[in-house]
PDB file of C-alpha atoms in Angstrom:
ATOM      1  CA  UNK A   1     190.891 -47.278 241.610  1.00 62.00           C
ATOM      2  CA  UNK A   2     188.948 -45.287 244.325  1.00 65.00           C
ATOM      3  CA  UNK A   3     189.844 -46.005 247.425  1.00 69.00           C
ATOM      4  CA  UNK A   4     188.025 -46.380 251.053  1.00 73.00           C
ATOM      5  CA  UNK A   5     189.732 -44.875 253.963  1.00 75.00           C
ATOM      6  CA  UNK A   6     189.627 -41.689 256.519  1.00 77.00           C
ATOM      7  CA  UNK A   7     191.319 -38.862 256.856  1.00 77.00           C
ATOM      8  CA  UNK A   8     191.872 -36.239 259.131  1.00 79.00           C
ATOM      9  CA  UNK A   9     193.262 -32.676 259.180  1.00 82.00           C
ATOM     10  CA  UNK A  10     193.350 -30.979 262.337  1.00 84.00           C
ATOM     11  CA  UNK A  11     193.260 -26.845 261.697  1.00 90.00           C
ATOM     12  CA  UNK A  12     193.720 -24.431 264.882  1.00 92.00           C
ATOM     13  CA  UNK A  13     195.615 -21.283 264.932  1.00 92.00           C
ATOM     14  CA  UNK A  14     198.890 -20.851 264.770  1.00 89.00           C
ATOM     15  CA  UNK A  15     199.612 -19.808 268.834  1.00 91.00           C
ATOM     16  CA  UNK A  16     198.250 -22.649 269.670  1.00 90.00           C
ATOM     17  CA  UNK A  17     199.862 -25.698 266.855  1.00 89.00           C
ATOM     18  CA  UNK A  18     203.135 -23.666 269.213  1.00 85.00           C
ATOM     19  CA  UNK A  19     202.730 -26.074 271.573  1.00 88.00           C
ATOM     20  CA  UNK A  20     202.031 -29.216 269.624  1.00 87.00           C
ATOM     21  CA  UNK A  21     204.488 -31.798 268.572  1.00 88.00           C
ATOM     22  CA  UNK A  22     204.435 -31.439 265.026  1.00 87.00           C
ATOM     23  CA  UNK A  23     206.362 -28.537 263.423  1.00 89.00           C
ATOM     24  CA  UNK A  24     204.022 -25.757 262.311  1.00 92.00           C
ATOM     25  CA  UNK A  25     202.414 -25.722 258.929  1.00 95.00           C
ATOM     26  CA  UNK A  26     200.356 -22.794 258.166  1.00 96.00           C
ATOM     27  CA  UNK A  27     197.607 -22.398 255.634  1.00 96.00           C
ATOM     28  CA  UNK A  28     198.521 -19.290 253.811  1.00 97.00           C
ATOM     29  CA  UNK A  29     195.792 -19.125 251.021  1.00 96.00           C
ATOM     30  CA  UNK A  30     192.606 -20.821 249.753  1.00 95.00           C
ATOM     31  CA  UNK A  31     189.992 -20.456 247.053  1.00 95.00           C
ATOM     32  CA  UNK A  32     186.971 -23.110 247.163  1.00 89.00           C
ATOM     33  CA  UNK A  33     184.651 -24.065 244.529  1.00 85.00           C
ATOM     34  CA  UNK A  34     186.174 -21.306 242.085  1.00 85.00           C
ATOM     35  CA  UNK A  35     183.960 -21.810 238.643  1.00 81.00           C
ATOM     36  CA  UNK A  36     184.770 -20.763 235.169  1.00 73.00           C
ATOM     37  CA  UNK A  37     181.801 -17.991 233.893  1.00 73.00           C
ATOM     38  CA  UNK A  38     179.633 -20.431 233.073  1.00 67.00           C
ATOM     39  CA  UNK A  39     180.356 -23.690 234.762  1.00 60.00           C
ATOM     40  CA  UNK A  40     176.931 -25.450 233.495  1.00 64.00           C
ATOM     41  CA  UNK A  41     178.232 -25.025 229.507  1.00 62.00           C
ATOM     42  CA  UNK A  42     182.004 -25.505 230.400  1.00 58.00           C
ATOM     43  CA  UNK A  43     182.551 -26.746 226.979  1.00 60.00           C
ATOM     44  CA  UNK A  44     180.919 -24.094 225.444  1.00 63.00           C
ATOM     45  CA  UNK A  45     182.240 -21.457 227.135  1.00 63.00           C
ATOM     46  CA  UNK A  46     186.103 -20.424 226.395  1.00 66.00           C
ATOM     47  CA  UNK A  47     188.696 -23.140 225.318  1.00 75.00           C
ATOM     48  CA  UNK A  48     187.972 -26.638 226.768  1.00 75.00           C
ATOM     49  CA  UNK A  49     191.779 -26.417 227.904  1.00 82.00           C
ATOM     50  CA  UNK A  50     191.203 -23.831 230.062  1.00 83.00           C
ATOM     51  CA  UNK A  51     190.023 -24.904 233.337  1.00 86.00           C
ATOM     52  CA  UNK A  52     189.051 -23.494 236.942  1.00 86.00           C
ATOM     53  CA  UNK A  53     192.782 -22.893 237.527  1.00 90.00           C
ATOM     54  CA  UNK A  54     193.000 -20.061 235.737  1.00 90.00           C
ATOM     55  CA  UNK A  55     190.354 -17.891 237.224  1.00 89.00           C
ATOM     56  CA  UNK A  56     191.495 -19.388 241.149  1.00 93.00           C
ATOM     57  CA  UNK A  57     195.286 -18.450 240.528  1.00 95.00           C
ATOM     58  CA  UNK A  58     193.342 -14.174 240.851  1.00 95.00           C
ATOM     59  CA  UNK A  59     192.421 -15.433 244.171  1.00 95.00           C
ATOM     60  CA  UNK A  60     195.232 -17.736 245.486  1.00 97.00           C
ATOM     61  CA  UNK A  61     198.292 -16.067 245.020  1.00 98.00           C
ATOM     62  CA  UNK A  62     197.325 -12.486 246.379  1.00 97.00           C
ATOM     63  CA  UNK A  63     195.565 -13.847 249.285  1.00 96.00           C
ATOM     64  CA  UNK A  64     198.720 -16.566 249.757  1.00 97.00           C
ATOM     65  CA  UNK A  65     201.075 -13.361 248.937  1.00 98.00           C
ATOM     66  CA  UNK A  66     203.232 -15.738 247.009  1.00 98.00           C
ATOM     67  CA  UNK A  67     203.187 -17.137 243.772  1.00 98.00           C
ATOM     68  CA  UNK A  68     204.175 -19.667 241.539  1.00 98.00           C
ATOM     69  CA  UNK A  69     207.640 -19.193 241.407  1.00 98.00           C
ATOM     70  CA  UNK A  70     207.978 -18.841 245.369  1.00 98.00           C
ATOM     71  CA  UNK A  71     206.205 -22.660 245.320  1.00 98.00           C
ATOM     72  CA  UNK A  72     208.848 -25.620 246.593  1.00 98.00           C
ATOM     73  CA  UNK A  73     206.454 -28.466 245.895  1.00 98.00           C
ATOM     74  CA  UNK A  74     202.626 -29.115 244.158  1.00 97.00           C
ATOM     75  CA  UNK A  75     200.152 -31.763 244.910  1.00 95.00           C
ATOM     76  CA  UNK A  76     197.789 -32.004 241.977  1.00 93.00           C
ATOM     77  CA  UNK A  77     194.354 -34.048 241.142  1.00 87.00           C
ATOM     78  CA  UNK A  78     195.435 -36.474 238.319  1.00 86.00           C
ATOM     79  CA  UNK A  79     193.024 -38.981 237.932  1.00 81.00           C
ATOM     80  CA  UNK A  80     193.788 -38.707 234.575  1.00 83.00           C
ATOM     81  CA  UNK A  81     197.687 -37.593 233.305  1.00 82.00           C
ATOM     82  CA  UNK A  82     196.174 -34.900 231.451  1.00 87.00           C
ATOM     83  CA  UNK A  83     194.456 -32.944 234.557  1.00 88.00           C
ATOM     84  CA  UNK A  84     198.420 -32.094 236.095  1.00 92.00           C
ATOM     85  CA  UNK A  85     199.278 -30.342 233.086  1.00 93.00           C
ATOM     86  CA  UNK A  86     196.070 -28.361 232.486  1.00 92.00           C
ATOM     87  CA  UNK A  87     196.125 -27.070 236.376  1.00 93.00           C
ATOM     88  CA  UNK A  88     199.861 -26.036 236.255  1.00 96.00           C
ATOM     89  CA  UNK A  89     199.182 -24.073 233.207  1.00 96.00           C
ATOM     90  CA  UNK A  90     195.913 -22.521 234.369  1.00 94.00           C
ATOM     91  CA  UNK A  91     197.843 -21.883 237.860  1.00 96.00           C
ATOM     92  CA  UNK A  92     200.930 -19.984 236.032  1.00 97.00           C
ATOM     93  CA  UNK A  93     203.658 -22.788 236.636  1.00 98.00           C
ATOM     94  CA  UNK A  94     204.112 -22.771 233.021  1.00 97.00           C
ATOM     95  CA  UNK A  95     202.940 -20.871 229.934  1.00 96.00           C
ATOM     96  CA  UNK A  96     199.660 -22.439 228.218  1.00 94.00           C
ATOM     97  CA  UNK A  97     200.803 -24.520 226.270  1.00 93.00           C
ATOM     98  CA  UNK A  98     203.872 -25.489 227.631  1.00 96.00           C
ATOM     99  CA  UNK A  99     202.282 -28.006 230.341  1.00 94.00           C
ATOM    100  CA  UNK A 100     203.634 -31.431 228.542  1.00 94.00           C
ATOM    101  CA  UNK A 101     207.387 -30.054 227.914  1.00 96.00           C
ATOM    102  CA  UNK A 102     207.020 -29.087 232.148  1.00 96.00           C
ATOM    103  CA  UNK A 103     205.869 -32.552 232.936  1.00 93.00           C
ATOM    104  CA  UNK A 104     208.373 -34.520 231.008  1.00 95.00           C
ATOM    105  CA  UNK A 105     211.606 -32.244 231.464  1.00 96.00           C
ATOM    106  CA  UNK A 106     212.217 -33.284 235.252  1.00 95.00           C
ATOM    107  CA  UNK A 107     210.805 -30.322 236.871  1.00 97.00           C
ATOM    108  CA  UNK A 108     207.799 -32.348 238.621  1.00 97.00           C
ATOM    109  CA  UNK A 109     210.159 -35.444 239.748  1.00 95.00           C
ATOM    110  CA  UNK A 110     211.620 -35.813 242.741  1.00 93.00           C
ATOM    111  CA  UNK A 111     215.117 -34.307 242.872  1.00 94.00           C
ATOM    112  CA  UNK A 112     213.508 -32.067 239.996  1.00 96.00           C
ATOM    113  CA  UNK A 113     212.730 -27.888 240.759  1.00 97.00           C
ATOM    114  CA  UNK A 114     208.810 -28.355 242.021  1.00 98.00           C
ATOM    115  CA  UNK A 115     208.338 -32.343 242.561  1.00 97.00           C
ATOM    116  CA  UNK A 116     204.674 -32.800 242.300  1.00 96.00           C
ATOM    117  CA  UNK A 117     202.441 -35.646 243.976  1.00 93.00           C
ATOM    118  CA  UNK A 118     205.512 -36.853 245.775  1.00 93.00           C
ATOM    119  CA  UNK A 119     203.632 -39.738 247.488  1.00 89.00           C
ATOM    120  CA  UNK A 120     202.370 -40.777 243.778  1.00 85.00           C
ATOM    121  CA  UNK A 121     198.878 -39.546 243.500  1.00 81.00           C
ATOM    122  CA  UNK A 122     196.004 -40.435 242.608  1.00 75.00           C
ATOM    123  CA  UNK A 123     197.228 -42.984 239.569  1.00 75.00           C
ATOM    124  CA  UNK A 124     199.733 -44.648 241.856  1.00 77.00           C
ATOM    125  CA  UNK A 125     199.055 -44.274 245.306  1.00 73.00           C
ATOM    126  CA  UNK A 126     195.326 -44.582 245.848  1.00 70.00           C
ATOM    127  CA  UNK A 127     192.341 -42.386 244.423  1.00 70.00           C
ATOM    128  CA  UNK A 128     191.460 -40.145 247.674  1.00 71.00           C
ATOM    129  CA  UNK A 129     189.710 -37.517 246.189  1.00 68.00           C
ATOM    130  CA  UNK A 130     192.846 -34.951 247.174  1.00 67.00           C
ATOM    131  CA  UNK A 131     192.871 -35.224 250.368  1.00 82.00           C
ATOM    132  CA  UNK A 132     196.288 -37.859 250.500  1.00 83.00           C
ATOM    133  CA  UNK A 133     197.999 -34.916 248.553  1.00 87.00           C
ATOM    134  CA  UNK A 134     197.219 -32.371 250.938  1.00 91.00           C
ATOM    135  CA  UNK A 135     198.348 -34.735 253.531  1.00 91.00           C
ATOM    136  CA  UNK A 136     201.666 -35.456 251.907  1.00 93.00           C
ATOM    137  CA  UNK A 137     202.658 -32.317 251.440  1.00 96.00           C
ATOM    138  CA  UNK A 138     201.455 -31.136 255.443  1.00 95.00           C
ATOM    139  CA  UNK A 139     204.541 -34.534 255.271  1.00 94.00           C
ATOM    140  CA  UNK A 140     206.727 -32.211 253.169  1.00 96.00           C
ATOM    141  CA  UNK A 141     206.831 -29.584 254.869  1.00 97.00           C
ATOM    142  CA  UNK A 142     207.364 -30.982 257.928  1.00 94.00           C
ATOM    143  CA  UNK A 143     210.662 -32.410 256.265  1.00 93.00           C
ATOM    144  CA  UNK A 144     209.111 -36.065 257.834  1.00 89.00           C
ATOM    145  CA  UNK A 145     208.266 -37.378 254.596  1.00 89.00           C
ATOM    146  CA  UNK A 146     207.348 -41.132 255.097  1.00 72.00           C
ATOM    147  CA  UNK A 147     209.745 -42.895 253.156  1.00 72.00           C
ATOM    148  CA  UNK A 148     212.501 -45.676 253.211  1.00 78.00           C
ATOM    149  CA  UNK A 149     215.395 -43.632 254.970  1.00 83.00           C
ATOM    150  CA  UNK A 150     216.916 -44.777 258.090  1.00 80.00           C
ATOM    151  CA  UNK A 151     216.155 -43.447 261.536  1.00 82.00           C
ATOM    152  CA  UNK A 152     218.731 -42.060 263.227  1.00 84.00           C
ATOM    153  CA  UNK A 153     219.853 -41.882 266.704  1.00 89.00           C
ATOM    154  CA  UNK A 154     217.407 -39.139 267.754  1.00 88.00           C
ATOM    155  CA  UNK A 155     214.859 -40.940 266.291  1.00 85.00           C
ATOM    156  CA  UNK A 156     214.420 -38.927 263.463  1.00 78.00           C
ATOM    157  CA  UNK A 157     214.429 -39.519 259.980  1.00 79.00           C
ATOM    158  CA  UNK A 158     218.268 -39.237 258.197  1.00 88.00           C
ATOM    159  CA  UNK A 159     217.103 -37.949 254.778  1.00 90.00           C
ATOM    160  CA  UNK A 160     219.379 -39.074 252.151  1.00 88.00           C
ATOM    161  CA  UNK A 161     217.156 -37.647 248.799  1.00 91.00           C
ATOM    162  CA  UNK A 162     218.243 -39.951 247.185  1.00 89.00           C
ATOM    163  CA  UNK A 163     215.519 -40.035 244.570  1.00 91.00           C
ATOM    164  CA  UNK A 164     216.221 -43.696 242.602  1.00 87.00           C
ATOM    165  CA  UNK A 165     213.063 -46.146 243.263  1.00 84.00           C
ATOM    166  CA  UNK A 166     212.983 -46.873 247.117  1.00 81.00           C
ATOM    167  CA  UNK A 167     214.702 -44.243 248.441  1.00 85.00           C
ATOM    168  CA  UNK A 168     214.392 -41.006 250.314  1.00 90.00           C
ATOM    169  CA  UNK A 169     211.238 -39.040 248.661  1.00 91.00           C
ATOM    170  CA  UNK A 170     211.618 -35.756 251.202  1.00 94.00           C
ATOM    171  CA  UNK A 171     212.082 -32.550 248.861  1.00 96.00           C
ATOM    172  CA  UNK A 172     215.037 -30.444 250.118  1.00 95.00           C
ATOM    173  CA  UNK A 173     214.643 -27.512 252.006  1.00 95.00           C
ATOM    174  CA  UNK A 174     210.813 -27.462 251.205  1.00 97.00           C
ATOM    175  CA  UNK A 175     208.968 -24.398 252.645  1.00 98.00           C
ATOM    176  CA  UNK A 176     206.182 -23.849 250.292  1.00 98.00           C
ATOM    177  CA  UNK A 177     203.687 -26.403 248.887  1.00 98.00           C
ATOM    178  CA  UNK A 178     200.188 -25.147 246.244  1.00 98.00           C
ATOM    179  CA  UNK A 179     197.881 -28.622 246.265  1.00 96.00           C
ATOM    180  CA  UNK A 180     195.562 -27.851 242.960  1.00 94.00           C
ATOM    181  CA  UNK A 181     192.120 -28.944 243.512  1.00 85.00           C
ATOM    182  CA  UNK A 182     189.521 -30.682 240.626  1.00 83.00           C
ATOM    183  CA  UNK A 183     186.141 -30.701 240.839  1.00 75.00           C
ATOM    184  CA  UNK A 184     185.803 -30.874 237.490  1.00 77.00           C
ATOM    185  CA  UNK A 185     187.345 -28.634 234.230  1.00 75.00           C
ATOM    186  CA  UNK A 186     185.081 -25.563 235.407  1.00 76.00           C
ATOM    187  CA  UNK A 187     185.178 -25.839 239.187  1.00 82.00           C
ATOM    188  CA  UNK A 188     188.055 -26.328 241.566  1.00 86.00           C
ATOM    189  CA  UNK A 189     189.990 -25.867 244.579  1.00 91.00           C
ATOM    190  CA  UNK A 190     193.559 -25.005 245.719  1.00 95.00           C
ATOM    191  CA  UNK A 191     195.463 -24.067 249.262  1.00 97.00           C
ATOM    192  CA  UNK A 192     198.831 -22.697 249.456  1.00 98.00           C
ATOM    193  CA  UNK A 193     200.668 -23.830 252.495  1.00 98.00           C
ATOM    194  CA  UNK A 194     204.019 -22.677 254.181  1.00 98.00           C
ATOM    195  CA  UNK A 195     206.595 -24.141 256.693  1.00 96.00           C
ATOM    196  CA  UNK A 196     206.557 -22.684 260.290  1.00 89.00           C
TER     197      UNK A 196
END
């Protein structure tokens, strides 16, 4: 269900988020509104399983000079299950193909090797269009995930990860988060974003 609310992200440079309160977290790459060749005939043009993703990742990764192996964490449209596991393919997180066996073997759970849409996404946490994902994982990296973990004496969260239903939903020692944009299968969006 689509969801009304508001949302902001404030963007300055890094000398000056120095002096803010918040730890650092620096945009390291974007692409916007990257189309497949012909975006008007999308399913005419190329496999219908290939999607935006795969002509973005020639633009993300050398501009974020990292790539999909260096990422901690992913925040991914899913307004529909299928739309995770066409992105990480398209993106290089797994081979084509391979997208269901990467979703269903633990790798995008919490406690798994790159938790994705750690806050629950769009088909369990509200339908924001991306921006709650991009939000989240600015959470992440901050290690101030929002979750059910005590506060401690310094007022500070006491992450436990302890992933069962309830618990702690920080990632571990995250440092680098990709959120995969969806405009639709021939047009989309992603931003690389790194700790500090």
């Amino acid at each position: 269900m689509e969801t009304d609310n508001a949302n902001a992200i404030i963007v300055t440079t890094a000398e000056r988020a120095k002096d803010l309160k918040q730890p650092l977290v620096q945009i390291r790459g974007v692409v916007g509104r990257c189309s497949k060749p012909r975006v008007d005939m999308h399913y005419q043009t190329g496999p219908i399983s290939t999607v935006a993703g795969r002509y973005a990742r020639e633009i993300l990764w050398p501009n974020a000079g990292v790539g999909p192996d260096d990422v901690d964490l992913t925040g991914s449209y899913d307004a529909f299950t299928f739309t995770t596991m066409l992105q990480l393919e398209d993106y290089g997180f797994c081979k084509k193909g391979d997208g269901g066996h990467y979703v269903s073997d633990g790798t995008i759970m919490l406690g798994g090797k790159r938790p994705n849409n750690t806050s629950g996404g769009h088909l369990c946490e509200g339908y924001t269009h991306g921006i709650a994902m991009v939000i989240e994982n600015v959470r992440q990296l901050r290690h101030d995930a929002d979750d059910s973990c005590p506060i401690g004496p310094d007022g500070r969260r006491q992450h436990a990860y302890d992933y069962r239903e309830g618990g702690c939903r920080q990632v571990k020692n995250a440092e680098v988060s990709a959120n995969l944009g969806w405009a639709m299968p021939g047009t989309g969006s992603a931003m690389v974003m790194r700790r500090g």
